[in-house]
Coordinates of C-alpha atoms in Angstrom, one line a residue:
Chain X
M1 CA -36.2 -50.7 15.1
I2 CA -33.2 -48.5 14.7
E3 CA -31.4 -48.3 18.2
R4 CA -29.9 -51.3 19.7
T5 CA -31.2 -52.4 22.9
P6 CA -29.8 -54.9 24.2
V7 CA -31.0 -55.7 27.8
L8 CA -34.6 -54.7 26.8
N9 CA -33.9 -56.9 23.8
A10 CA -33.1 -59.4 26.1
L11 CA -36.3 -59.3 28.8
T12 CA -38.5 -58.4 25.8
H13 CA -37.7 -62.6 24.6
V14 CA -37.6 -63.4 27.7
T15 CA -41.1 -62.2 28.3
M16 CA -42.6 -63.0 25.0
A17 CA -40.7 -66.9 25.8
L18 CA -43.0 -66.6 29.4
G19 CA -46.1 -65.5 27.1
L20 CA -45.4 -68.9 25.1
V21 CA -45.3 -70.8 28.3
L22 CA -48.2 -68.9 30.2
L23 CA -50.8 -68.9 26.4
I24 CA -49.7 -72.4 25.5
L25 CA -48.7 -74.9 28.0
P26 CA -52.3 -75.7 28.9
I27 CA -52.7 -76.6 25.3
W28 CA -50.1 -79.2 25.7
I29 CA -50.8 -80.7 29.5
V30 CA -54.3 -81.2 28.0
F31 CA -52.7 -83.8 25.8
V32 CA -50.1 -85.4 27.5
A33 CA -52.7 -85.9 30.0
S34 CA -54.8 -87.3 27.4
T35 CA -51.9 -90.2 27.2
H36 CA -50.9 -91.2 30.1
D37 CA -52.8 -94.3 32.1
Y38 CA -54.3 -93.9 35.4
V39 CA -51.6 -93.6 38.0
T40 CA -49.7 -91.9 35.7
V41 CA -52.1 -88.9 35.0
N42 CA -52.8 -88.3 38.8
R43 CA -49.0 -88.2 39.4
V44 CA -48.2 -84.5 40.9
P45 CA -46.3 -83.0 39.5
L46 CA -47.6 -84.5 35.8
P47 CA -44.5 -85.8 33.4
L48 CA -44.3 -83.2 30.8
W49 CA -43.4 -85.3 28.3
P50 CA -46.5 -88.0 26.1
G51 CA -46.9 -91.5 27.1
S52 CA -48.2 -94.2 25.8
D53 CA -51.9 -95.0 26.3
L54 CA -52.9 -92.2 24.1
I55 CA -55.2 -94.9 21.9
A56 CA -56.3 -96.4 24.6
N57 CA -57.8 -93.3 26.2
Y58 CA -59.4 -92.3 23.4
S59 CA -61.2 -94.7 21.9
K60 CA -62.3 -95.3 25.4
V61 CA -63.9 -92.2 26.2
W62 CA -64.9 -91.5 22.2
A63 CA -66.7 -95.0 22.7
T64 CA -68.3 -93.7 26.5
G65 CA -68.6 -90.2 25.7
N66 CA -70.6 -90.9 22.4
F67 CA -68.5 -88.7 21.1
G68 CA -69.1 -90.3 17.1
Q69 CA -72.8 -88.5 17.5
T70 CA -72.5 -85.5 19.3
M71 CA -69.3 -84.3 17.1
L72 CA -71.1 -84.7 14.3
N73 CA -73.7 -82.8 16.1
S74 CA -72.0 -79.7 16.7
L75 CA -70.6 -79.9 13.3
V76 CA -74.0 -80.0 11.5
V77 CA -74.8 -77.3 14.2
A78 CA -71.7 -75.1 13.6
I79 CA -72.6 -75.6 9.3
G80 CA -75.6 -74.6 9.9
V81 CA -75.2 -71.4 11.8
T82 CA -72.5 -70.4 9.5
A83 CA -74.3 -70.8 6.6
G84 CA -77.8 -69.7 7.7
K85 CA -75.6 -66.0 8.9
I86 CA -74.5 -65.9 6.1
I87 CA -77.3 -66.3 3.8
L88 CA -79.3 -64.0 5.8
A89 CA -76.6 -61.5 6.9
S90 CA -75.8 -61.1 3.5
L91 CA -79.0 -60.6 1.8
S92 CA -80.5 -57.9 4.6
A93 CA -77.3 -55.7 4.5
F94 CA -77.9 -55.7 0.7
S95 CA -81.9 -54.7 0.8
I96 CA -80.9 -52.0 3.9
V97 CA -77.4 -50.8 1.6
F98 CA -78.7 -50.9 -2.2
F99 CA -82.9 -50.3 -1.9
R100 CA -84.3 -47.2 -1.3
Y101 CA -87.2 -47.3 1.5
R102 CA -88.0 -45.1 4.3
L103 CA -87.8 -48.4 6.5
R104 CA -84.2 -49.3 6.3
M105 CA -82.1 -47.2 8.6
V106 CA -85.1 -48.5 11.5
F107 CA -84.8 -52.0 10.3
F108 CA -80.7 -51.5 11.0
W109 CA -81.3 -50.6 13.7
L110 CA -83.4 -53.1 14.7
I111 CA -80.7 -55.4 14.0
F112 CA -78.3 -53.9 15.1
I113 CA -79.6 -53.2 18.7
T114 CA -79.2 -57.3 18.6
L115 CA -75.6 -57.1 19.3
M116 CA -76.6 -55.7 22.4
L117 CA -78.4 -58.8 24.6
P118 CA -76.0 -61.8 23.8
L119 CA -78.6 -65.1 24.1
E120 CA -76.9 -65.6 28.0
V121 CA -78.7 -62.9 29.7
R122 CA -82.1 -63.8 28.0
I123 CA -82.3 -67.6 28.2
V124 CA -85.2 -68.2 29.8
P125 CA -87.6 -66.6 27.7
T126 CA -86.3 -67.9 24.7
Y127 CA -86.0 -71.6 26.1
A128 CA -90.0 -70.7 26.1
V129 CA -89.9 -69.1 22.8
A130 CA -88.0 -72.7 21.8
S131 CA -90.5 -75.2 23.0
N132 CA -93.1 -73.4 21.1
A133 CA -91.5 -71.3 17.9
L134 CA -94.9 -69.8 16.9
S135 CA -96.0 -69.2 20.3
P136 CA -95.6 -65.4 19.9
F137 CA -97.2 -65.2 16.5
Q138 CA -100.7 -67.4 18.8
Q139 CA -100.2 -64.9 21.0
M140 CA -100.6 -61.6 19.0
F141 CA -103.6 -63.4 17.4
D142 CA -104.9 -63.6 20.8
W143 CA -104.9 -60.3 21.6
L144 CA -106.2 -59.0 18.6
G145 CA -108.9 -61.1 18.6
I146 CA -108.9 -63.4 15.6
A147 CA -109.6 -67.3 16.1
V148 CA -106.8 -68.8 14.3
A149 CA -105.2 -71.8 16.3
L150 CA -101.5 -72.4 14.7
P151 CA -100.2 -75.9 15.3
E152 CA -97.1 -76.1 17.4
W153 CA -93.6 -76.2 16.8
N154 CA -91.3 -77.8 19.3
L155 CA -88.1 -77.0 18.5
L156 CA -86.8 -78.9 21.8
N157 CA -84.4 -82.2 21.0
S158 CA -84.1 -80.1 17.3
Y159 CA -81.0 -78.8 15.3
T160 CA -83.3 -76.0 14.0
G161 CA -84.0 -75.1 17.3
L162 CA -80.4 -75.2 18.1
I163 CA -79.1 -73.4 15.0
L164 CA -81.9 -70.7 14.8
P165 CA -81.3 -68.4 18.3
L166 CA -78.1 -68.2 17.3
V167 CA -78.0 -66.7 13.7
A168 CA -80.7 -64.2 15.3
T169 CA -77.9 -62.1 15.4
A170 CA -76.4 -58.7 14.3
T171 CA -72.6 -60.2 14.3
G172 CA -72.8 -60.7 10.2
T173 CA -75.2 -58.2 9.1
F174 CA -73.0 -55.6 9.9
L175 CA -70.2 -57.0 8.8
Y176 CA -71.6 -57.5 5.1
R177 CA -73.0 -53.4 5.4
Q178 CA -69.5 -51.7 6.1
F179 CA -68.3 -54.3 2.8
F180 CA -71.3 -53.0 0.9
L181 CA -70.6 -49.7 2.0
T182 CA -67.5 -49.4 0.0
I183 CA -68.4 -50.8 -3.5
P184 CA -67.8 -47.7 -5.3
D185 CA -71.8 -46.9 -7.1
E186 CA -70.4 -47.0 -10.4
L187 CA -70.2 -50.5 -10.5
A188 CA -74.1 -50.6 -9.0
E189 CA -74.9 -48.0 -12.7
A190 CA -72.8 -50.1 -14.8
A191 CA -74.7 -53.3 -14.0
R192 CA -78.0 -51.6 -13.9
M193 CA -77.1 -50.0 -17.3
D194 CA -76.6 -53.2 -18.7
G195 CA -80.2 -54.0 -18.2
A196 CA -79.4 -56.3 -14.4
G197 CA -81.8 -56.8 -11.8
P198 CA -81.3 -56.8 -8.6
I199 CA -80.3 -60.3 -7.7
R200 CA -78.6 -60.5 -11.0
F201 CA -76.4 -58.0 -9.3
F202 CA -76.4 -60.0 -5.8
I203 CA -75.3 -63.2 -7.3
D204 CA -73.4 -61.5 -10.2
V205 CA -71.1 -59.5 -8.5
L206 CA -71.3 -59.0 -5.2
L207 CA -71.1 -62.2 -3.4
P208 CA -67.6 -62.8 -5.6
L209 CA -66.8 -59.2 -4.5
S210 CA -67.4 -60.6 -0.8
R211 CA -65.4 -63.2 -0.6
N212 CA -62.9 -62.6 1.9
N213 CA -65.7 -61.3 3.9
M214 CA -67.6 -64.6 3.6
A215 CA -64.2 -66.3 4.7
A216 CA -63.4 -63.9 7.6
L217 CA -67.6 -64.5 8.6
A218 CA -67.5 -68.1 8.0
T219 CA -64.3 -68.3 10.8
I220 CA -65.6 -66.8 13.5
M221 CA -68.9 -68.4 13.1
F222 CA -68.0 -71.6 13.2
V223 CA -65.8 -71.8 16.2
Y224 CA -68.5 -69.0 18.1
A225 CA -71.3 -71.9 16.7
W226 CA -69.0 -74.9 17.8
N227 CA -68.2 -73.6 21.4
Q228 CA -71.9 -72.5 22.1
Y229 CA -72.9 -74.4 25.8
L230 CA -75.4 -72.9 27.7
W231 CA -78.4 -73.1 25.0
P232 CA -77.4 -76.4 23.6
L233 CA -77.2 -77.4 27.3
L234 CA -80.5 -76.0 27.8
I235 CA -82.9 -77.2 24.6
T236 CA -81.6 -80.6 24.7
T237 CA -82.5 -83.0 26.6
R238 CA -81.7 -86.0 24.7
A239 CA -79.4 -88.3 24.9
D240 CA -78.2 -88.5 21.0
M241 CA -78.6 -84.2 20.5
Q242 CA -75.9 -83.4 23.0
T243 CA -73.4 -81.7 21.5
A244 CA -69.9 -82.1 21.6
A245 CA -69.0 -79.4 24.6
T246 CA -72.3 -79.7 26.8
Q247 CA -70.9 -83.7 26.6
L248 CA -67.9 -83.1 28.7
Q249 CA -70.4 -81.6 31.5
K250 CA -72.3 -86.0 31.3
I251 CA -68.5 -87.9 30.8
V252 CA -67.2 -86.2 34.5
P253 CA -68.9 -86.2 37.7
G254 CA -70.3 -82.9 39.6
P255 CA -67.5 -80.4 40.5
L256 CA -69.2 -80.1 44.1
F257 CA -69.6 -83.2 45.3
G258 CA -68.3 -87.0 44.3
Q259 CA -65.2 -88.1 43.2
P260 CA -62.4 -86.6 41.2
P261 CA -62.9 -87.2 37.0
V262 CA -61.1 -89.8 35.0
W263 CA -58.3 -87.2 34.4
N264 CA -56.6 -89.2 31.3
E265 CA -60.1 -89.4 29.7
A266 CA -61.5 -86.2 30.7
M267 CA -58.6 -84.9 29.3
A268 CA -59.3 -86.7 25.6
A269 CA -62.5 -85.8 25.9
T270 CA -61.6 -82.1 26.3
L271 CA -58.6 -82.6 23.8
L272 CA -61.5 -83.7 21.1
V273 CA -63.6 -80.5 21.9
M274 CA -61.2 -78.2 21.6
A275 CA -59.6 -79.2 18.3
P276 CA -61.6 -78.4 15.8
P277 CA -61.6 -74.6 16.3
L278 CA -58.3 -74.7 17.3
L279 CA -56.9 -75.7 14.1
V280 CA -59.7 -74.1 11.8
V281 CA -58.7 -70.5 13.7
I282 CA -54.9 -71.8 12.8
F283 CA -55.4 -72.6 9.0
M284 CA -57.3 -69.4 8.8
Q285 CA -55.9 -67.1 10.9
R286 CA -55.9 -63.9 8.4
W287 CA -59.6 -64.6 8.1
F288 CA -60.5 -65.1 11.5
V289 CA -57.8 -61.9 12.6
R290 CA -59.7 -59.8 9.9
G291 CA -63.4 -61.4 10.8
L292 CA -63.2 -60.9 14.7
I293 CA -62.1 -57.2 14.7
A294 CA -64.1 -56.1 11.9
A295 CA -67.2 -57.6 13.2
D296 CA -66.7 -55.8 16.9
K297 CA -66.6 -52.6 16.1
Chain Q
M1 CA -74.1 -44.0 3.4
E2 CA -76.1 -42.1 0.8
R3 CA -75.8 -44.5 -2.6
R4 CA -76.5 -42.8 -5.2
A5 CA -77.4 -45.5 -7.5
T6 CA -80.0 -48.1 -5.7
F7 CA -82.7 -50.6 -6.9
D8 CA -86.2 -50.0 -6.3
N9 CA -88.8 -52.7 -6.9
L10 CA -89.8 -52.5 -3.1
W11 CA -90.8 -56.0 -3.0
I12 CA -87.5 -57.7 -3.4
A13 CA -86.0 -55.5 -0.8
A14 CA -89.5 -56.3 1.6
A15 CA -88.5 -60.2 0.7
L16 CA -84.8 -59.9 1.3
I17 CA -84.7 -58.4 4.2
A18 CA -87.9 -60.8 5.8
P19 CA -86.6 -63.6 7.0
Q20 CA -83.8 -61.8 8.9
L21 CA -86.4 -59.6 10.8
L22 CA -88.6 -62.8 11.5
L23 CA -85.6 -64.6 13.3
V24 CA -84.4 -61.8 15.5
F25 CA -88.4 -60.6 16.0
V26 CA -89.5 -64.5 17.4
F27 CA -85.6 -65.3 18.8
F28 CA -85.2 -61.6 20.6
Y29 CA -87.3 -59.2 20.6
W30 CA -90.7 -61.7 21.6
P31 CA -88.3 -63.3 24.6
A32 CA -86.5 -59.6 25.5
S33 CA -91.0 -58.2 26.1
Q34 CA -91.3 -61.5 27.7
A35 CA -88.6 -61.5 30.1
V36 CA -89.8 -57.8 30.6
Y37 CA -93.7 -59.4 31.5
W38 CA -92.3 -61.9 33.4
A39 CA -90.0 -59.4 35.8
F40 CA -93.4 -58.3 36.7
T41 CA -95.6 -60.3 37.0
T42 CA -95.8 -64.2 39.0
Q43 CA -97.5 -67.0 37.3
P44 CA -99.8 -68.5 40.3
P45 CA -99.4 -72.2 41.6
F46 CA -102.5 -73.9 40.0
G47 CA -102.4 -72.6 36.8
G48 CA -104.2 -69.7 35.0
S49 CA -103.0 -66.1 33.4
N50 CA -99.5 -65.1 35.1
E51 CA -101.0 -61.7 37.6
W52 CA -99.4 -58.4 38.0
V53 CA -97.1 -57.9 40.7
G54 CA -95.6 -54.4 39.9
L55 CA -91.8 -54.0 41.4
Q56 CA -92.7 -57.3 43.9
N57 CA -90.1 -59.3 42.5
F58 CA -87.9 -57.0 41.9
Q59 CA -88.6 -56.4 46.3
Q60 CA -88.2 -59.7 46.9
I61 CA -84.4 -60.3 45.1
F62 CA -82.8 -56.7 46.5
A63 CA -83.7 -58.3 49.9
D64 CA -82.1 -61.2 49.2
A65 CA -79.0 -61.6 50.4
V66 CA -77.8 -64.5 48.3
Y67 CA -78.7 -62.4 44.9
W68 CA -76.7 -59.9 46.1
N69 CA -73.5 -62.6 46.8
S70 CA -74.1 -63.5 43.1
V71 CA -74.2 -59.4 42.4
V72 CA -70.9 -59.2 44.3
V73 CA -69.1 -62.3 43.0
S74 CA -70.2 -61.0 39.5
L75 CA -68.2 -58.1 40.3
V76 CA -65.4 -59.8 41.1
F77 CA -65.6 -61.6 38.8
A78 CA -65.4 -58.9 36.2
F79 CA -62.7 -56.8 37.2
L80 CA -60.4 -59.6 38.1
S81 CA -60.4 -61.5 34.7
T82 CA -60.3 -58.3 32.8
S83 CA -57.7 -56.7 34.5
L84 CA -55.5 -59.7 34.2
S85 CA -56.5 -60.4 31.3
I86 CA -55.9 -57.1 29.3
A87 CA -52.8 -56.9 31.3
M88 CA -51.1 -60.0 30.1
G89 CA -52.6 -59.2 26.6
L90 CA -51.4 -55.5 26.5
L91 CA -47.7 -56.7 27.4
L92 CA -47.3 -59.4 25.7
A93 CA -48.6 -57.0 22.2
V94 CA -45.9 -54.9 23.3
M95 CA -43.8 -56.4 22.8
V96 CA -44.6 -58.5 19.7
D97 CA -45.3 -55.3 17.8
R98 CA -41.4 -54.1 18.6
Q99 CA -40.5 -57.2 16.1
L100 CA -37.6 -58.7 17.5
P101 CA -36.3 -61.7 15.2
G102 CA -38.5 -64.7 15.7
Y103 CA -41.8 -62.6 17.0
S104 CA -43.9 -63.8 14.3
V105 CA -43.7 -67.4 16.3
Y106 CA -45.3 -65.9 19.1
R107 CA -47.9 -63.1 17.1
F108 CA -49.0 -67.1 15.1
T109 CA -49.6 -68.6 18.2
Y110 CA -50.7 -66.3 21.4
F111 CA -53.8 -66.0 20.0
W112 CA -55.0 -70.0 20.0
P113 CA -56.9 -69.8 23.5
Y114 CA -59.8 -67.6 22.2
A115 CA -60.6 -70.6 19.6
I116 CA -61.7 -73.0 22.7
A117 CA -64.5 -73.6 24.5
A118 CA -65.4 -72.2 28.1
P119 CA -66.7 -75.8 28.8
A120 CA -62.8 -77.0 27.6
V121 CA -61.4 -74.0 28.9
G122 CA -62.9 -74.8 32.4
L123 CA -62.2 -78.4 32.2
A124 CA -58.8 -77.9 31.7
F125 CA -57.5 -75.9 33.9
R126 CA -59.5 -78.1 36.6
F127 CA -57.4 -80.2 36.1
I128 CA -53.9 -78.0 35.8
F129 CA -55.4 -77.0 39.4
A130 CA -57.0 -79.8 40.9
P131 CA -56.0 -80.1 44.7
D132 CA -55.1 -83.9 44.2
A133 CA -53.4 -84.1 40.6
G134 CA -52.5 -81.9 37.7
F135 CA -49.5 -79.2 38.6
V136 CA -50.4 -77.4 41.3
S137 CA -51.4 -79.6 44.1
A138 CA -47.8 -79.3 44.8
V139 CA -47.4 -76.7 47.0
N140 CA -49.6 -78.9 49.2
H141 CA -46.8 -81.2 49.1
W142 CA -44.9 -78.6 51.3
F143 CA -48.0 -76.9 52.7
P144 CA -51.1 -78.9 53.3
N145 CA -54.3 -77.7 52.5
L146 CA -53.1 -75.1 51.0
W147 CA -54.6 -75.2 47.8
N148 CA -58.1 -76.6 47.6
P149 CA -60.3 -74.8 45.1
A150 CA -63.2 -77.3 45.9
L151 CA -63.8 -76.7 49.7
D152 CA -62.3 -72.6 49.8
G153 CA -63.9 -70.0 48.1
V154 CA -61.1 -67.8 47.4
D155 CA -59.6 -70.4 46.2
A156 CA -62.3 -71.6 43.3
M157 CA -62.4 -67.7 42.5
A158 CA -58.9 -67.4 41.3
L159 CA -59.6 -70.8 39.5
I160 CA -62.3 -69.4 37.4
V161 CA -60.5 -65.7 37.4
I162 CA -57.2 -67.5 35.5
A163 CA -59.2 -69.6 33.7
N164 CA -61.2 -66.3 32.3
A165 CA -58.4 -64.4 31.8
W166 CA -56.4 -67.0 30.4
K167 CA -58.9 -67.4 27.4
M168 CA -59.4 -63.2 27.1
A169 CA -56.0 -62.8 27.1
A170 CA -55.6 -64.1 23.8
Y171 CA -58.4 -61.7 22.4
N172 CA -57.2 -59.1 24.1
F173 CA -53.9 -59.6 22.1
I174 CA -55.2 -59.7 18.8
F175 CA -57.1 -56.4 19.3
F176 CA -54.0 -54.5 20.9
L177 CA -51.5 -56.1 18.5
A178 CA -54.1 -54.4 15.6
A179 CA -54.5 -50.9 17.5
L180 CA -50.7 -51.1 17.7
Q181 CA -49.9 -51.4 14.0
A182 CA -51.8 -49.1 12.8
I183 CA -50.2 -46.7 14.6
P184 CA -47.7 -44.7 11.2
R185 CA -44.7 -46.3 11.5
T186 CA -43.4 -43.1 10.6
L187 CA -44.8 -41.3 14.2
N188 CA -42.5 -44.1 16.3
E189 CA -39.6 -43.4 13.8
A190 CA -39.4 -39.6 14.9
A191 CA -40.2 -40.1 18.3
A192 CA -37.0 -42.4 18.0
M193 CA -35.1 -40.0 16.3
D194 CA -36.5 -37.3 19.0
G195 CA -34.0 -39.2 21.7
A196 CA -37.2 -41.3 22.7
G197 CA -36.2 -44.6 23.7
V198 CA -38.7 -47.7 23.8
L199 CA -39.8 -47.4 26.9
R200 CA -40.8 -43.4 26.5
R201 CA -42.3 -44.0 23.3
V202 CA -44.5 -47.2 24.3
R203 CA -46.1 -44.8 27.4
D204 CA -45.9 -41.5 25.6
L205 CA -46.6 -42.7 22.3
Q206 CA -48.1 -45.9 21.8
L207 CA -50.2 -46.2 24.4
P208 CA -51.7 -43.2 24.8
L209 CA -53.0 -44.1 20.8
I210 CA -54.3 -47.3 21.4
L211 CA -56.4 -45.9 24.1
P212 CA -59.6 -46.3 22.3
T213 CA -58.8 -49.8 22.1
L214 CA -58.2 -50.4 25.8
F215 CA -61.9 -48.2 26.6
F216 CA -63.0 -50.9 23.6
L217 CA -61.9 -54.5 25.9
L218 CA -62.6 -53.5 29.0
V219 CA -66.4 -53.3 28.6
I220 CA -66.0 -56.2 26.0
N221 CA -64.1 -58.1 28.8
I222 CA -66.4 -56.8 31.5
T223 CA -69.8 -58.2 29.4
E224 CA -68.0 -61.6 28.4
S225 CA -67.3 -61.9 31.9
F226 CA -70.8 -62.1 32.7
V227 CA -72.0 -64.0 29.8
D228 CA -69.7 -66.3 28.6
S229 CA -68.1 -67.4 32.1
F230 CA -71.2 -69.9 32.2
G231 CA -69.1 -72.6 31.1
I232 CA -66.1 -72.5 33.0
V233 CA -67.8 -72.2 36.4
D234 CA -70.4 -74.8 34.9
I235 CA -67.5 -76.9 34.7
V236 CA -65.0 -76.3 37.4
T237 CA -67.0 -75.3 40.5
G238 CA -70.6 -75.4 39.6
G239 CA -71.1 -72.2 41.2
G240 CA -70.2 -73.4 44.9
P241 CA -67.9 -73.7 47.4
A242 CA -70.7 -72.6 49.6
R243 CA -72.1 -70.2 46.6
A244 CA -68.4 -68.5 46.8
T245 CA -68.1 -68.7 42.8
E246 CA -72.0 -68.2 41.6
L247 CA -71.8 -65.6 39.3
M248 CA -75.4 -63.7 37.5
V249 CA -75.9 -66.3 34.4
F250 CA -75.2 -68.8 36.4
K251 CA -77.9 -67.7 39.4
I252 CA -80.7 -67.1 36.9
Y253 CA -79.5 -70.6 35.0
S254 CA -79.9 -72.1 38.7
D255 CA -83.3 -70.3 39.4
G256 CA -85.0 -70.8 35.9
F257 CA -84.6 -74.1 35.1
K258 CA -83.5 -76.2 38.5
G259 CA -86.2 -73.9 40.6
L260 CA -88.3 -73.6 37.5
D261 CA -89.4 -70.2 39.5
Y262 CA -89.6 -68.3 35.8
S263 CA -90.6 -64.6 37.7
M264 CA -87.3 -64.5 39.8
A265 CA -84.9 -65.4 37.0
A266 CA -87.0 -62.9 34.8
A267 CA -86.3 -60.2 37.5
Q268 CA -83.2 -61.1 37.6
S269 CA -82.4 -61.4 34.0
L270 CA -83.7 -57.4 33.6
V271 CA -81.1 -56.3 36.3
L272 CA -78.4 -58.0 33.7
M273 CA -79.8 -56.7 30.8
V274 CA -80.0 -53.3 32.1
M275 CA -76.3 -53.8 33.1
V276 CA -75.5 -55.0 29.4
V277 CA -77.0 -52.5 27.7
G278 CA -75.6 -49.7 30.1
L279 CA -72.2 -51.0 30.0
T280 CA -72.6 -51.2 25.9
F281 CA -74.3 -46.9 26.2
V282 CA -71.1 -46.0 28.0
Q283 CA -68.7 -47.5 25.1
F284 CA -70.9 -45.5 22.6
R285 CA -71.8 -42.6 24.4
Y286 CA -69.0 -41.9 26.6
V287 CA -65.8 -43.7 25.6
E288 CA -65.9 -42.6 22.4
R289 CA -66.5 -39.1 22.3
R290 CA -63.7 -38.6 25.2
V291 CA -61.4 -40.2 23.5
H292 CA -60.3 -39.4 20.3
Y293 CA -57.4 -38.6 18.3
N294 CA -58.3 -37.4 14.5

């Protein structure tokens, strides 16, 4: 700013550089460790420069960890959650903001409250629902004395089961509601005068206007869904339905007993798992930051 | 939020919101109410419908030292990792906000760790802090057996605290920087004209103005440490050694899915839910009211 503070400036630079080391060095170490052979990677301390076994390590762990399949699964889940979220959130926010009916504030709060309880704290009963997604309705019919036998709809080991519970939250709805509230009334009036119905107005006016919003939401949802761990761990038992994140647990021995992991391969797997969301965040930085800040208010 | 111009075809309005409500009902309200129901009932060992037992499940978990251990472990973990990550995020954001030459490099890189999945963070730190490889074990060279998170509970706790704080510091940095940049530049300049130095401005101007963000982040960090840390614990320590890192979520998971005791797991879930909802309430009610400047 205005004044000259050479000592303080030097201190600031040193602190910022230290911060960079603390925050980025671990990622670098993961990369370096994944390029060394088994002997070098176990040396203490590890060399800070990459070795020559990059291709060998990655091709080995790609095969043993079945990462072709599991990364594809993660990608399907991440894209499914992102798309489902954008579609459902924009539609429900549209209904809440642009239609006049008494229940809309009730609906808004019903959806908004879901922000309070993350999936992790209600995993046990959510798992029970996922083992038969129609069971809530079956039980309600039973209480009401209606003799209807609904079929079982088992979501375990399926993409639907991996995706749907992650879509059932309020993040995007809230984001879209905030955005729709900033749309001037005149726009909706003009559209109505021109004879556009609600659907037409939504597709031709609101969607193009909400492109920024969509990008921000898509970025944070992709990262959120790719990084899910506990839920996929629970509802997938088949090897071909694992996600990349849960695969990490499968390729290293458990932490309590047994020998240490084969570190160069374990670090190669770690980098495979961390790379996609990291790249998304790096290239979509602006949207990511904006989405985070808008979604959590 | 009243709008003048609205549509009035209620069938369309209902059709638009129905899918979301349906999902929220099936995957949120139903499971949440099931958790309440299970917490007050037990499953008979030979099948049949659940039996109402009142508060018995809660009496049982509250009389259990292992359960209290998981509560204490969660609170210690929440306190340590939250203080560490907030201090670090705040310090870095204040530095970057000074906009010295080259600051944009830091602004562009500091938030990367937040994009990384918890189990990947966990495995990376398990390597860096491994007792027989990586970096930190170098201390064992001079002081044998000083550092071994596989055997020493304090070391294991330190390890998961560092891993979680590393990830959350990046998150906190984003929010602190956004809050600092929202302070009008003119305020800062006026204070400088009045003779307030850099540190004085940080203490008397910037910190009070970003207090709402600080409280918001406190709540978010504590909640995240209850919730998102599962991936770190599962990969790094598995709750051990000797339950020294058994967080509440981890215990619910092992009781519910390894021990198959749904009622106990549900009772514990309910306690956790009450804690998380309580925190959110504190944030909504108390914090937002107390800390307001405009």
